[in-house]
CSV table of C-alpha atoms in Angstrom, one decimal:
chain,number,residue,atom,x,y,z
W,8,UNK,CA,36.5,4.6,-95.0
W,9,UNK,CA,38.4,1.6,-96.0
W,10,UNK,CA,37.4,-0.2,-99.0
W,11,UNK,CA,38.4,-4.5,-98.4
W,12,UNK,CA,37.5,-6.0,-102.1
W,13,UNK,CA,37.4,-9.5,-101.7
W,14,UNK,CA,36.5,-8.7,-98.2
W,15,UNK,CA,34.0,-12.3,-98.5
W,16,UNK,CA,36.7,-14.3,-98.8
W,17,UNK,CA,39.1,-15.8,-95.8
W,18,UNK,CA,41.4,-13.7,-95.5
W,19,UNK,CA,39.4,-10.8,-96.4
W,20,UNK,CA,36.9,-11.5,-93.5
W,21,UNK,CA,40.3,-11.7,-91.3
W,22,UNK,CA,41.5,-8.3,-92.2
W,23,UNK,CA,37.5,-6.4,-92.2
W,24,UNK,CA,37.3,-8.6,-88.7
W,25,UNK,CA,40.7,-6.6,-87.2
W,26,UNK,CA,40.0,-3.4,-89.1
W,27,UNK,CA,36.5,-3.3,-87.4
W,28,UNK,CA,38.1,-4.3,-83.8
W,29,UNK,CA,40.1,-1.2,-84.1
W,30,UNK,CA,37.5,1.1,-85.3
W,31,UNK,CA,37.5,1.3,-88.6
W,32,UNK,CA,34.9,2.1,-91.1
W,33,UNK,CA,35.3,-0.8,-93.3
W,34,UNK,CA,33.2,-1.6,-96.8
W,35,UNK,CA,33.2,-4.7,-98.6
W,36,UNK,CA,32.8,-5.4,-102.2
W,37,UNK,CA,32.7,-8.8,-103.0
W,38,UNK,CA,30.2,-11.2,-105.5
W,39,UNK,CA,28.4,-12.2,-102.4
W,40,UNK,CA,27.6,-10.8,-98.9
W,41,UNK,CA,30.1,-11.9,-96.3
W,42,UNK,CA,29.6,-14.4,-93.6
W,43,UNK,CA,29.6,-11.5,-90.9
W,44,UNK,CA,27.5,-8.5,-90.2
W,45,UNK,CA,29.6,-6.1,-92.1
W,46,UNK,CA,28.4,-3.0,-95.2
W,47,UNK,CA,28.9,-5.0,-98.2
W,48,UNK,CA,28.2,-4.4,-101.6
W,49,UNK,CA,27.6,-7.1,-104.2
W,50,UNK,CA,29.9,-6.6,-107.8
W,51,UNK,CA,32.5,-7.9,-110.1
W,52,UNK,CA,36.1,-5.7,-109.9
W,53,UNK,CA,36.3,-7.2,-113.6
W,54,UNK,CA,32.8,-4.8,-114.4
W,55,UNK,CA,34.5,-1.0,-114.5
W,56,UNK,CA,31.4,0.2,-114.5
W,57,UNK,CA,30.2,-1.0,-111.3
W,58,UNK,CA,33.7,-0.3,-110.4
W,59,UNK,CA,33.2,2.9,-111.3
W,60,UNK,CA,30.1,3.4,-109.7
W,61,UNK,CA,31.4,2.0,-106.3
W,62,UNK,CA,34.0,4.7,-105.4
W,63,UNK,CA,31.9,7.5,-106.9
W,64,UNK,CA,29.0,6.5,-104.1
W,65,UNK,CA,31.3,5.8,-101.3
W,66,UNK,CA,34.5,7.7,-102.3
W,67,UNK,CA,37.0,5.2,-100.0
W,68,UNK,CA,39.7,7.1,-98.3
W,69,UNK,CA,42.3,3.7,-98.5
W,70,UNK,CA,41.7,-0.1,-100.4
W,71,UNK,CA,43.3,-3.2,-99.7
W,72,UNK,CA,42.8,-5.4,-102.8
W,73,UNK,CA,42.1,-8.9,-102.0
W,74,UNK,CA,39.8,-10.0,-104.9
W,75,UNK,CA,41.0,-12.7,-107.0
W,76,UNK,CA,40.2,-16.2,-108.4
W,77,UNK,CA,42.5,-19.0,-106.9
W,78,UNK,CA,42.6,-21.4,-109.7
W,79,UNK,CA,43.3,-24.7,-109.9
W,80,UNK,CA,44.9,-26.7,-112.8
W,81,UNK,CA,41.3,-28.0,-114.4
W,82,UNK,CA,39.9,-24.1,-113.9
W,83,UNK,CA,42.9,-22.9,-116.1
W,84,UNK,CA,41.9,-25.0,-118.6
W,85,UNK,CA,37.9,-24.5,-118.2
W,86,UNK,CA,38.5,-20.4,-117.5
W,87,UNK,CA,41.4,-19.0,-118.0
W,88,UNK,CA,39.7,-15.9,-119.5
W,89,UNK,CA,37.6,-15.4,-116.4
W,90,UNK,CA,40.7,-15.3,-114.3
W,91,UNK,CA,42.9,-13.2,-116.2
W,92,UNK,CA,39.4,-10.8,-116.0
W,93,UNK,CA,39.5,-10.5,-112.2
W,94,UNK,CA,43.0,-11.3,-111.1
W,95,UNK,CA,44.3,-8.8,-114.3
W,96,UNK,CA,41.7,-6.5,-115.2
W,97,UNK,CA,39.8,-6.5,-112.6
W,98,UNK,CA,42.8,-5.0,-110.3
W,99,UNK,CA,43.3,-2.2,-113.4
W,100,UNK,CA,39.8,-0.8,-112.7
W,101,UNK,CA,39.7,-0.7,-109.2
W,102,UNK,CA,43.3,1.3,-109.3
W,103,UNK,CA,42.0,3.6,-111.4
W,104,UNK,CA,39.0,4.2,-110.1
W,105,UNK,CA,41.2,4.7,-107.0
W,106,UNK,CA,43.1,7.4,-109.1
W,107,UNK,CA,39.6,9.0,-110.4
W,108,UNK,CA,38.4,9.3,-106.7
W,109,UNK,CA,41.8,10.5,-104.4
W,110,UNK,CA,42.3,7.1,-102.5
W,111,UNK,CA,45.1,7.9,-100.5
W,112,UNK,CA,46.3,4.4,-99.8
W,113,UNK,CA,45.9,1.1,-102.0
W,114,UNK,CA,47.1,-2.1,-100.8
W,115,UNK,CA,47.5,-5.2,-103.2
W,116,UNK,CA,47.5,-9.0,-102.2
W,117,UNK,CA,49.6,-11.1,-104.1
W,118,UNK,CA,50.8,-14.2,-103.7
W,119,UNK,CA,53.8,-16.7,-103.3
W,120,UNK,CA,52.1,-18.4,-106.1
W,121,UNK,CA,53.9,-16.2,-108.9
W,122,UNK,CA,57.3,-17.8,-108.0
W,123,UNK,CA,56.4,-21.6,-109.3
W,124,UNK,CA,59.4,-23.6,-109.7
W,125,UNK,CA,61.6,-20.9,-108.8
W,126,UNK,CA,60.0,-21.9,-105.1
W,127,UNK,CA,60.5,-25.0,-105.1
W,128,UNK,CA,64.2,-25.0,-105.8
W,129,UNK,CA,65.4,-22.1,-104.1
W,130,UNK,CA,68.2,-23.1,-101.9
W,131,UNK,CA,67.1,-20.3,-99.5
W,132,UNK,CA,64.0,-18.5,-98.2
W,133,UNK,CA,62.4,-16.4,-100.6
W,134,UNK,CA,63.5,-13.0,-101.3
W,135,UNK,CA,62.0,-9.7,-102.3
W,136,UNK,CA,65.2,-8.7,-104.3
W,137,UNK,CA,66.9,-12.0,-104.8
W,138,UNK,CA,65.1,-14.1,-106.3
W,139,UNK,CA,62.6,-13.3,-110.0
W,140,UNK,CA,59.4,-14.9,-110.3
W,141,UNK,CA,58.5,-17.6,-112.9
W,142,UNK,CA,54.8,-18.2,-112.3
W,143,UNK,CA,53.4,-21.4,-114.3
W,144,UNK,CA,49.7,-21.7,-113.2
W,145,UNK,CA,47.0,-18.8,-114.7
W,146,UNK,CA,46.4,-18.0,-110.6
W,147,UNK,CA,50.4,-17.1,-110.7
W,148,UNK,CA,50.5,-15.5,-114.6
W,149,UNK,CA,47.7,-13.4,-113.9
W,150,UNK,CA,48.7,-12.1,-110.3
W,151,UNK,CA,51.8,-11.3,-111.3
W,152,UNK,CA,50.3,-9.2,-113.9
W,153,UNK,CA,48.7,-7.3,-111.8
W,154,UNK,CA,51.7,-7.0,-109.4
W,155,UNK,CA,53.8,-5.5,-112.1
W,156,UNK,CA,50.7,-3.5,-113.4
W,157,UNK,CA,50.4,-2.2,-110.2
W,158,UNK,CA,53.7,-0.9,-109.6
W,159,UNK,CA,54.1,0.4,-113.5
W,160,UNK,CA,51.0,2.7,-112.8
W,161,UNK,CA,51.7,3.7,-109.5
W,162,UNK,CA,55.1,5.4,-110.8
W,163,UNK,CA,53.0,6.8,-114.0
W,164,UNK,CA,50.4,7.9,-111.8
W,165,UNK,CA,51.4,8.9,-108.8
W,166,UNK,CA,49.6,6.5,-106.5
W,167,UNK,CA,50.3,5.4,-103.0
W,168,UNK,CA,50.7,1.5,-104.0
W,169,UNK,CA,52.0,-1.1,-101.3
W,170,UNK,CA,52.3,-4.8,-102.5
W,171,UNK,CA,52.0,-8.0,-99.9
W,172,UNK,CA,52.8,-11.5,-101.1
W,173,UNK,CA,51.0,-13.8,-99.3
W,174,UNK,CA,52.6,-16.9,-97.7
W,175,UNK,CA,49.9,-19.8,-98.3
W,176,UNK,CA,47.4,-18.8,-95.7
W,177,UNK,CA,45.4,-21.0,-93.5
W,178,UNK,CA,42.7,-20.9,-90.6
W,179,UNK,CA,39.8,-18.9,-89.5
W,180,UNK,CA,36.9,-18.4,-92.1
W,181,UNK,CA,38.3,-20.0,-94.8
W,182,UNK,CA,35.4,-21.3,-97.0
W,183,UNK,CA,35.3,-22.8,-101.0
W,184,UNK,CA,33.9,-19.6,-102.7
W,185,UNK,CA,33.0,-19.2,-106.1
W,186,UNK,CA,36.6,-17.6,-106.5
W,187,UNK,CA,38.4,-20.6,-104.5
W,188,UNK,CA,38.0,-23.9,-105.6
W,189,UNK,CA,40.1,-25.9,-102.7
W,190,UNK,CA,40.6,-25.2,-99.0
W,191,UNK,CA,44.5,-25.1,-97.8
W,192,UNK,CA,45.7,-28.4,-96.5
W,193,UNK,CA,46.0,-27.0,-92.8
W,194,UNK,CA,42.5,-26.5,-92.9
W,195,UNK,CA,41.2,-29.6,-94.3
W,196,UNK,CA,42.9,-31.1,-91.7
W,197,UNK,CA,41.6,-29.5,-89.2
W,198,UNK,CA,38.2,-30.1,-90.2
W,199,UNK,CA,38.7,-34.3,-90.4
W,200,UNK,CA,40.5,-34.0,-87.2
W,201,UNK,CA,37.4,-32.6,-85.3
W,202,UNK,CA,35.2,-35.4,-87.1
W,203,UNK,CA,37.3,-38.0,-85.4
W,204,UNK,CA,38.0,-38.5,-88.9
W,205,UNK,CA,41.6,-39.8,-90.8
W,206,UNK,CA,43.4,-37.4,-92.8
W,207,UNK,CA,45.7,-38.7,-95.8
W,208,UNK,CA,47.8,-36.8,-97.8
W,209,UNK,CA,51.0,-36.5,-99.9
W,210,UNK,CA,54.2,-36.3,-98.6
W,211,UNK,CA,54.7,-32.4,-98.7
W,212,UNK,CA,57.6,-31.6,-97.3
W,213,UNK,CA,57.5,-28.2,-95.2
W,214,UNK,CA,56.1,-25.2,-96.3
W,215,UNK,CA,55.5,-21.2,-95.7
W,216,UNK,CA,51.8,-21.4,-94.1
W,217,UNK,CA,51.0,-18.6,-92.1
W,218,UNK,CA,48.0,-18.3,-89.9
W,219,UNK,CA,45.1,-16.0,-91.5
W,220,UNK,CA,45.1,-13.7,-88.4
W,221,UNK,CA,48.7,-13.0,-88.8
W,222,UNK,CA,48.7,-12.6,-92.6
W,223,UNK,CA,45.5,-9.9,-92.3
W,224,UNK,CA,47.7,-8.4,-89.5
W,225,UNK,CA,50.6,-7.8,-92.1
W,226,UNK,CA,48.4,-6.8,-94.6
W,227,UNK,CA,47.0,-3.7,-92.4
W,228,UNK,CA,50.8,-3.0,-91.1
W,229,UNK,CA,51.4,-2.7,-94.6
W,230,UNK,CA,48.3,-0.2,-95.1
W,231,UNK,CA,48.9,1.6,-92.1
W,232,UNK,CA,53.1,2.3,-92.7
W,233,UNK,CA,53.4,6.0,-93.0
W,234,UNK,CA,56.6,5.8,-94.9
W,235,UNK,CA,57.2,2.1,-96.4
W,236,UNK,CA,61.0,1.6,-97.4
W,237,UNK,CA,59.8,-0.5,-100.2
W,238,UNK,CA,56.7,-1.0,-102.2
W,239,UNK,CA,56.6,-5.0,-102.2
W,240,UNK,CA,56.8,-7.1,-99.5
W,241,UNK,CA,56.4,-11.0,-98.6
W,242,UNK,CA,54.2,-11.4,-95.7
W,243,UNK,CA,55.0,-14.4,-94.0
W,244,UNK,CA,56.4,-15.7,-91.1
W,245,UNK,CA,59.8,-16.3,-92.2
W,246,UNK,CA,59.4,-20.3,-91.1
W,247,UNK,CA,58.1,-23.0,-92.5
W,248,UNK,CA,56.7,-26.5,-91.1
W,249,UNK,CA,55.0,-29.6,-92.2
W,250,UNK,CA,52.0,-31.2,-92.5
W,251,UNK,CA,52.6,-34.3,-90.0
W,252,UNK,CA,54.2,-31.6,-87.6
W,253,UNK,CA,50.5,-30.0,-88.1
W,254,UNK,CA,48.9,-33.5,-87.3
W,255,UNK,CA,50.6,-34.0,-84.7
W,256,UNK,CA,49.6,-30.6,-82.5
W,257,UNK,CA,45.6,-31.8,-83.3
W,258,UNK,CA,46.2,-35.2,-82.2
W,259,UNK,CA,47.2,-33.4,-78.8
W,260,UNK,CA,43.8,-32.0,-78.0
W,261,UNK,CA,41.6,-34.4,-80.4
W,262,UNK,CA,42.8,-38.3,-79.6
W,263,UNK,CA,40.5,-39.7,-82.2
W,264,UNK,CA,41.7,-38.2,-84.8
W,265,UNK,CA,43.8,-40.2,-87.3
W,266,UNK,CA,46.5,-39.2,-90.1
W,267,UNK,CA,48.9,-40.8,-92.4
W,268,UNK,CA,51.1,-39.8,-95.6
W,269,UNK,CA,50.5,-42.1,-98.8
W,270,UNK,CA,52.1,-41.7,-102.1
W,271,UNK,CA,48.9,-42.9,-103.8
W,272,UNK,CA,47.0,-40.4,-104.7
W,273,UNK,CA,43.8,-41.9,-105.4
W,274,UNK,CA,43.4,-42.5,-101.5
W,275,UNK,CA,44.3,-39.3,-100.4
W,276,UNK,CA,41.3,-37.3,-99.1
W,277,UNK,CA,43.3,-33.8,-98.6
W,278,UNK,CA,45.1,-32.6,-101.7
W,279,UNK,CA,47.9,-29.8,-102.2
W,280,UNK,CA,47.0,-26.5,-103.7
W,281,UNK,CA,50.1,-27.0,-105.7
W,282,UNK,CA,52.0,-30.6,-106.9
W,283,UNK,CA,55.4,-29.2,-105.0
W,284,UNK,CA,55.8,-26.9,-101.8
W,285,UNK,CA,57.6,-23.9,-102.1
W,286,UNK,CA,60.1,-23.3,-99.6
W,287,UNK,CA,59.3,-20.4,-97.2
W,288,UNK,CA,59.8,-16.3,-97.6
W,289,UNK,CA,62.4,-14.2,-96.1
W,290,UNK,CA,60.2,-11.8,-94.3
W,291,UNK,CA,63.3,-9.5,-93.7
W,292,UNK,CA,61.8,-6.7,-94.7
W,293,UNK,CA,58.4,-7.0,-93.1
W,294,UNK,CA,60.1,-7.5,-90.1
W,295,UNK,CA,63.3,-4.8,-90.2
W,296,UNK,CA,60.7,-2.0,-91.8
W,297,UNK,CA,57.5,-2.2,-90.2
W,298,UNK,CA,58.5,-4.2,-87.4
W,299,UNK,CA,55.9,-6.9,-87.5
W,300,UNK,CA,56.3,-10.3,-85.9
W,301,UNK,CA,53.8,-13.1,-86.4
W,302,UNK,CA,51.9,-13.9,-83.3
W,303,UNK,CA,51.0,-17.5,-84.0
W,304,UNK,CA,53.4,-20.1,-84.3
W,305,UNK,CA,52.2,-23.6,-85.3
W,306,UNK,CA,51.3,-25.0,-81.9
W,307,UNK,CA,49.6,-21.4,-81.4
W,308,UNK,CA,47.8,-21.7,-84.4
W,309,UNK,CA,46.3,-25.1,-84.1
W,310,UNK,CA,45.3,-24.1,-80.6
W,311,UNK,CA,43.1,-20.9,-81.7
W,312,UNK,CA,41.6,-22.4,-85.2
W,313,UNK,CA,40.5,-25.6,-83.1
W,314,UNK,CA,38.9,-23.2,-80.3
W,315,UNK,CA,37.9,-20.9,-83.2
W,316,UNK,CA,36.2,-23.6,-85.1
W,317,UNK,CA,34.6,-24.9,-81.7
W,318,UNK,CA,33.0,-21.3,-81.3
W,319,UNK,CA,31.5,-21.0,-84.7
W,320,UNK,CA,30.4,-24.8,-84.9
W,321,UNK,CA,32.5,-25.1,-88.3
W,322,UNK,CA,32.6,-28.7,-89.5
Protein backbone atom coordinates (compact mmCIF):
# COMPACT_ATOMS: atom_id res chain seq x y z
CA UNK A 1 0.00 0.00 0.00
CA UNK A 2 1.07 3.44 -0.75
CA UNK A 3 0.63 6.03 1.82
CA UNK A 4 -0.10 9.85 -0.31
CA UNK A 5 -0.07 12.39 2.88
CA UNK A 6 -1.39 15.41 1.67
CA UNK A 7 -3.22 13.26 -0.78
CA UNK A 8 -6.41 16.14 -0.34
CA UNK A 9 -4.56 18.63 -1.78
CA UNK A 10 -4.00 19.31 -5.79
CA UNK A 11 -1.47 17.70 -6.51
CA UNK A 12 -1.94 14.98 -4.14
CA UNK A 13 -5.31 14.08 -5.71
CA UNK A 14 -3.22 14.15 -9.12
CA UNK A 15 -0.74 11.63 -8.00
CA UNK A 16 -3.69 9.15 -5.73
CA UNK A 17 -5.76 9.75 -9.20
CA UNK A 18 -2.68 8.01 -11.51
CA UNK A 19 -1.54 5.69 -8.71
CA UNK A 20 -5.21 4.29 -8.63
CA UNK A 21 -5.40 4.19 -12.66
CA UNK A 22 -2.54 1.85 -12.47
CA UNK A 23 -3.69 -0.29 -9.70
CA UNK A 24 -2.40 0.76 -6.82
CA UNK A 25 -3.56 0.50 -3.29
CA UNK A 26 -3.42 3.96 -2.36
CA UNK A 27 -4.28 5.67 1.40
CA UNK A 28 -4.64 9.17 2.11
CA UNK A 29 -3.89 11.02 5.20
CA UNK A 30 -4.80 14.40 5.04
CA UNK A 31 -6.95 17.09 7.65
CA UNK A 32 -9.97 16.52 5.55
CA UNK A 33 -11.45 13.80 3.25
CA UNK A 34 -10.49 14.27 -0.35
CA UNK A 35 -12.65 15.46 -3.13
CA UNK A 36 -12.65 11.79 -4.68
CA UNK A 37 -13.80 8.41 -3.56
CA UNK A 38 -10.56 7.27 -2.28
CA UNK A 39 -9.51 5.40 1.71
CA UNK A 40 -8.63 8.45 3.60
CA UNK A 41 -7.83 9.04 6.97
CA UNK A 42 -8.34 12.36 8.72
CA UNK A 43 -4.90 13.68 10.90
CA UNK A 44 -2.25 16.21 11.48
CA UNK A 45 1.56 14.80 10.26
CA UNK A 46 2.52 17.61 12.93
CA UNK A 47 0.54 15.10 15.84
CA UNK A 48 3.26 11.90 16.13
CA UNK A 49 1.01 10.25 17.84
CA UNK A 50 -1.65 9.96 15.32
CA UNK A 51 1.43 9.62 13.17
CA UNK A 52 2.25 6.96 14.98
CA UNK A 53 -0.85 5.37 15.09
CA UNK A 54 -1.34 5.59 11.31
CA UNK A 55 1.47 3.23 10.06
CA UNK A 56 1.11 0.94 13.02
CA UNK A 57 -2.76 0.22 11.62
CA UNK A 58 -1.95 0.29 7.96
CA UNK A 59 1.83 -0.51 7.96
CA UNK A 60 2.39 1.34 4.19
CA UNK A 61 4.75 -0.48 2.07
CA UNK A 62 6.03 3.15 0.22
CA UNK A 63 4.95 7.18 1.17
CA UNK A 64 5.11 10.06 -0.97
CA UNK A 65 5.04 13.15 1.34
CA UNK A 66 3.04 15.91 -0.01
CA UNK A 67 1.68 17.55 3.19
CA UNK A 68 2.55 21.02 3.81
CA UNK A 69 1.24 24.55 4.47
CA UNK A 70 1.81 26.92 1.40
CA UNK A 71 2.10 30.21 3.15
CA UNK A 72 1.75 33.42 2.10
CA UNK A 73 3.50 36.64 3.42
CA UNK A 74 0.52 37.70 5.96
CA UNK A 75 0.33 33.76 7.19
CA UNK A 76 4.11 34.06 8.11
CA UNK A 77 3.53 36.66 10.17
CA UNK A 78 0.01 35.31 11.72
CA UNK A 79 1.62 31.42 11.90
CA UNK A 80 4.74 30.88 11.40
CA UNK A 81 4.79 28.32 14.22
CA UNK A 82 2.02 26.34 12.60
CA UNK A 83 4.04 25.99 9.49
CA UNK A 84 7.31 25.24 10.78
CA UNK A 85 4.98 22.33 12.70
CA UNK A 86 3.79 20.66 9.45
CA UNK A 87 6.19 21.63 6.77
CA UNK A 88 9.28 20.76 9.67
CA UNK A 89 8.11 18.56 12.15
CA UNK A 90 5.51 17.21 10.78
CA UNK A 91 7.80 15.58 7.85
CA UNK A 92 10.26 14.26 11.03
CA UNK A 93 7.40 12.06 12.35
CA UNK A 94 6.11 10.62 9.38
CA UNK A 95 9.93 9.58 8.39
CA UNK A 96 10.29 7.97 11.46
CA UNK A 97 7.38 6.42 11.79
CA UNK A 98 8.42 5.23 8.28
CA UNK A 99 11.66 3.91 9.92
CA UNK A 100 9.59 2.25 12.96
CA UNK A 101 7.33 0.35 10.41
CA UNK A 102 9.87 -0.86 7.30
CA UNK A 103 8.58 1.53 4.53
CA UNK A 104 10.52 0.63 1.78
CA UNK A 105 10.30 3.76 -0.24
CA UNK A 106 9.60 7.49 0.92
CA UNK A 107 9.26 10.19 -1.44
CA UNK A 108 9.39 14.02 -0.36
CA UNK A 109 7.77 17.10 -2.22
CA UNK A 110 9.67 20.09 -2.09
CA UNK A 111 9.56 22.93 -3.69
CA UNK A 112 11.32 25.63 -6.03
CA UNK A 113 10.21 27.94 -3.35
CA UNK A 114 13.45 27.34 -1.17
CA UNK A 115 15.64 29.07 -3.87
CA UNK A 116 14.08 32.80 -3.32
CA UNK A 117 16.15 35.38 -4.80
CA UNK A 118 18.70 32.99 -5.88
CA UNK A 119 15.60 32.15 -8.61
CA UNK A 120 15.10 35.13 -9.61
CA UNK A 121 18.61 36.06 -10.64
CA UNK A 122 19.97 32.98 -11.92
CA UNK A 123 21.32 33.65 -15.23
CA UNK A 124 20.45 29.95 -16.15
CA UNK A 125 17.89 27.30 -15.37
CA UNK A 126 17.98 25.96 -12.08
CA UNK A 127 20.29 23.37 -11.11
CA UNK A 128 20.39 20.47 -8.70
CA UNK A 129 24.22 20.86 -8.09
CA UNK A 130 24.82 24.38 -9.36
CA UNK A 131 23.03 26.51 -7.77
CA UNK A 132 22.44 26.70 -3.25
CA UNK A 133 19.17 27.66 -2.05
CA UNK A 134 18.43 30.86 -0.09
CA UNK A 135 14.78 30.54 0.85
CA UNK A 136 13.23 33.95 2.31
CA UNK A 137 9.52 33.07 2.93
CA UNK A 138 8.56 30.48 6.19
CA UNK A 139 6.86 28.15 3.19
CA UNK A 140 10.77 28.15 1.70
CA UNK A 141 12.70 28.16 5.46
CA UNK A 142 10.72 25.42 6.58
CA UNK A 143 10.73 23.08 3.37
CA UNK A 144 14.03 23.33 3.10
CA UNK A 145 14.30 22.14 6.57
CA UNK A 146 12.81 19.33 5.96
CA UNK A 147 14.66 18.72 2.70
CA UNK A 148 17.96 18.79 4.44
CA UNK A 149 16.36 16.77 7.39
CA UNK A 150 15.40 14.37 5.18
CA UNK A 151 18.49 13.58 3.59
CA UNK A 152 20.63 13.97 7.01
CA UNK A 153 18.37 10.99 8.41
CA UNK A 154 18.17 9.01 5.58
CA UNK A 155 22.19 8.56 5.60
CA UNK A 156 21.89 8.08 9.68
CA UNK A 157 19.24 5.82 9.19
CA UNK A 158 19.37 4.01 6.37
CA UNK A 159 16.23 4.95 4.64
CA UNK A 160 15.20 4.81 1.03
CA UNK A 161 14.65 8.81 0.65
CA UNK A 162 13.95 10.39 -2.93
CA UNK A 163 13.48 14.20 -2.95
CA UNK A 164 11.32 16.13 -5.93
CA UNK A 165 11.28 19.88 -6.12
CA UNK A 166 8.31 21.00 -7.48
CA UNK A 167 8.17 23.53 -10.40
CA UNK A 168 5.05 25.85 -9.50
CA UNK A 169 2.25 23.58 -10.28
CA UNK A 170 -0.99 24.33 -11.89
CA UNK A 171 -4.28 22.64 -13.21
CA UNK A 172 -6.63 19.84 -12.34
CA UNK A 173 -8.10 19.86 -8.68
CA UNK A 174 -6.42 22.60 -7.47
CA UNK A 175 -8.66 24.00 -4.61
CA UNK A 176 -7.84 26.91 -1.47
CA UNK A 177 -7.42 24.37 1.36
CA UNK A 178 -6.84 25.08 4.84
CA UNK A 179 -3.08 24.46 3.99
CA UNK A 180 -3.08 26.74 0.73
CA UNK A 181 -4.17 30.12 0.95
CA UNK A 182 -3.96 31.20 -2.97
CA UNK A 183 -4.66 29.24 -6.18
CA UNK A 184 -1.61 29.49 -8.86
CA UNK A 185 -2.08 32.27 -11.42
CA UNK A 186 -2.61 29.69 -14.34
CA UNK A 187 -5.49 28.58 -12.59
CA UNK A 188 -7.23 31.70 -11.65
CA UNK A 189 -7.10 32.41 -15.03
CA UNK A 190 -8.60 29.74 -16.18
CA UNK A 191 -11.42 30.01 -13.95
CA UNK A 192 -12.29 34.01 -15.13
CA UNK A 193 -11.73 32.89 -18.60
CA UNK A 194 -14.59 30.36 -18.47
CA UNK A 195 -16.83 33.16 -16.73
CA UNK A 196 -16.40 35.26 -19.72
CA UNK A 197 -14.74 37.20 -17.24
CA UNK A 198 -11.34 39.75 -17.55
CA UNK A 199 -8.24 38.64 -15.90
CA UNK A 200 -5.59 41.34 -14.73
CA UNK A 201 -2.51 40.77 -13.45
CA UNK A 202 1.18 41.89 -12.93
CA UNK A 203 3.62 41.82 -15.46
CA UNK A 204 5.32 38.37 -14.53
CA UNK A 205 7.66 37.62 -16.79
CA UNK A 206 7.90 33.78 -17.64
CA UNK A 207 8.07 31.18 -15.28
CA UNK A 208 8.60 27.18 -14.45
CA UNK A 209 4.75 26.10 -14.35
CA UNK A 210 4.20 22.70 -14.91
CA UNK A 211 0.95 21.05 -15.45
CA UNK A 212 -0.32 19.02 -12.22
CA UNK A 213 -0.64 15.70 -14.29
CA UNK A 214 2.83 15.92 -15.29
CA UNK A 215 4.31 17.00 -11.98
CA UNK A 216 2.32 13.83 -10.12
CA UNK A 217 3.73 11.78 -13.04
CA UNK A 218 7.35 12.73 -11.93
CA UNK A 219 6.66 12.37 -8.54
CA UNK A 220 5.65 8.54 -9.09
CA UNK A 221 8.81 8.10 -11.64
CA UNK A 222 10.59 9.18 -8.79
CA UNK A 223 8.87 6.58 -6.35
CA UNK A 224 8.96 3.90 -8.79
CA UNK A 225 13.04 4.26 -9.89
CA UNK A 226 14.64 1.07 -8.74
CA UNK A 227 18.03 2.56 -8.63
CA UNK A 228 17.88 6.63 -8.59
CA UNK A 229 21.40 8.09 -9.51
CA UNK A 230 20.69 10.84 -7.14
CA UNK A 231 18.51 11.47 -4.17
CA UNK A 232 17.10 15.11 -5.13
CA UNK A 233 15.67 16.03 -8.15
CA UNK A 234 13.68 19.15 -9.75
CA UNK A 235 10.60 18.10 -11.36
CA UNK A 236 9.77 20.34 -13.99
CA UNK A 237 9.57 20.65 -17.43
CA UNK A 238 12.74 22.22 -18.15
CA UNK A 239 10.67 25.44 -19.97
CA UNK A 240 9.18 28.16 -18.85
CA UNK A 241 6.28 30.58 -20.42
CA UNK A 242 4.25 33.45 -19.50
CA UNK A 243 1.15 34.52 -18.33
CA UNK A 244 -0.19 36.49 -21.56
CA UNK A 245 1.30 33.38 -23.67
CA UNK A 246 -1.27 31.47 -21.13
CA UNK A 247 -4.10 34.06 -22.00
CA UNK A 248 -3.71 33.81 -25.13
CA UNK A 249 -4.27 29.81 -25.71
CA UNK A 250 -7.81 30.37 -23.60
CA UNK A 251 -8.87 33.18 -25.67
CA UNK A 252 -8.55 30.44 -28.61
CA UNK A 253 -11.41 28.32 -27.36
CA UNK A 254 -13.19 30.97 -24.98
CA UNK A 255 -13.72 34.41 -27.28
CA UNK A 256 -15.32 36.22 -24.36
CA UNK A 257 -12.81 36.06 -22.30
CA UNK A 258 -10.75 39.24 -21.57
CA UNK A 259 -7.13 39.82 -20.11
CA UNK A 260 -4.68 42.62 -19.57
CA UNK A 261 -1.35 43.28 -17.53
CA UNK A 262 -1.50 46.42 -15.10
CA UNK A 263 1.27 47.65 -12.86
CA UNK A 264 -1.37 48.69 -10.36
CA UNK A 265 -1.92 46.42 -8.01
CA UNK A 266 -4.99 47.47 -6.40
CA UNK A 267 -6.92 46.47 -9.79
CA UNK A 268 -5.47 43.35 -10.27
CA UNK A 269 -7.87 40.50 -9.62
CA UNK A 270 -5.18 37.50 -9.93
CA UNK A 271 -2.10 37.84 -7.81
CA UNK A 272 1.48 36.08 -7.83
CA UNK A 273 2.25 33.42 -5.24
CA UNK A 274 5.50 35.21 -5.02
CA UNK A 275 6.42 39.31 -5.82
CA UNK A 276 9.19 37.89 -8.60
CA UNK A 277 9.12 34.69 -10.91
CA UNK A 278 11.80 32.50 -10.62
CA UNK A 279 13.32 31.46 -13.75
CA UNK A 280 12.71 27.75 -14.66
CA UNK A 281 14.65 24.26 -13.44
CA UNK A 282 17.09 22.27 -15.37
CA UNK A 283 15.30 19.08 -15.34
CA UNK A 284 18.52 17.24 -16.61
CA UNK A 285 18.46 14.79 -14.36
CA UNK A 286 14.81 13.88 -14.28
CA UNK A 287 15.10 13.54 -17.80
CA UNK A 288 18.82 11.66 -18.37
CA UNK A 289 18.05 9.26 -15.08
CA UNK A 290 14.55 8.32 -15.12
CA UNK A 291 13.88 9.23 -18.54
CA UNK A 292 10.71 11.24 -17.96
CA UNK A 293 9.37 13.81 -20.46
CA UNK A 294 6.46 16.11 -19.59
CA UNK A 295 3.42 15.32 -21.67
CA UNK A 296 1.78 18.63 -21.61
CA UNK A 297 3.12 21.61 -23.13
CA UNK A 298 1.29 24.90 -22.64
CA UNK A 299 -1.15 24.72 -25.56
CA UNK A 300 -1.65 20.98 -24.30
CA UNK A 301 -2.28 22.02 -20.92
CA UNK A 302 -4.81 24.74 -21.48
CA UNK A 303 -6.62 22.27 -23.78
CA UNK A 304 -7.04 19.42 -21.00
CA UNK A 305 -7.72 21.81 -17.76
CA UNK A 306 -10.41 23.75 -19.87
CA UNK A 307 -12.01 20.18 -20.96
CA UNK A 308 -11.10 19.01 -17.41
CA UNK A 309 -12.85 21.91 -15.80
CA UNK A 310 -15.87 21.50 -18.32
CA UNK A 311 -16.29 17.77 -17.04
CA UNK A 312 -16.27 18.50 -13.33
CA UNK A 313 -18.37 21.81 -13.70
CA UNK A 314 -15.41 23.71 -11.82
CA UNK A 315 -16.17 27.49 -11.78
Amino acid sequence: MILVTGGAGFVGLNVVEQLRARGDDVLVFDLAPPRVDVPCEQGDTSDAAAVERLFARQVPQAVIHLAAITADAERDAREPRRVAEVNLIGTINVLEAAKRHGVQRFVHASTGALFGPVGIEAPAPLDEERDRPLPESMYGITKYAAERACLRLAGLRKLDVRIGRLAMAFGRWEHKTAARDRLSPPTEIARLARRGAEAVFPPLGPTDYIYAPDVAAALIALLDARSPAHRLYHLGTGVAWSLPEWCALLARRLPRFRWRESSNAAECNVLPLAPVMRTRFSNRRLVEDLGWQPRYDAAAAAADFLAWMEAHDAA
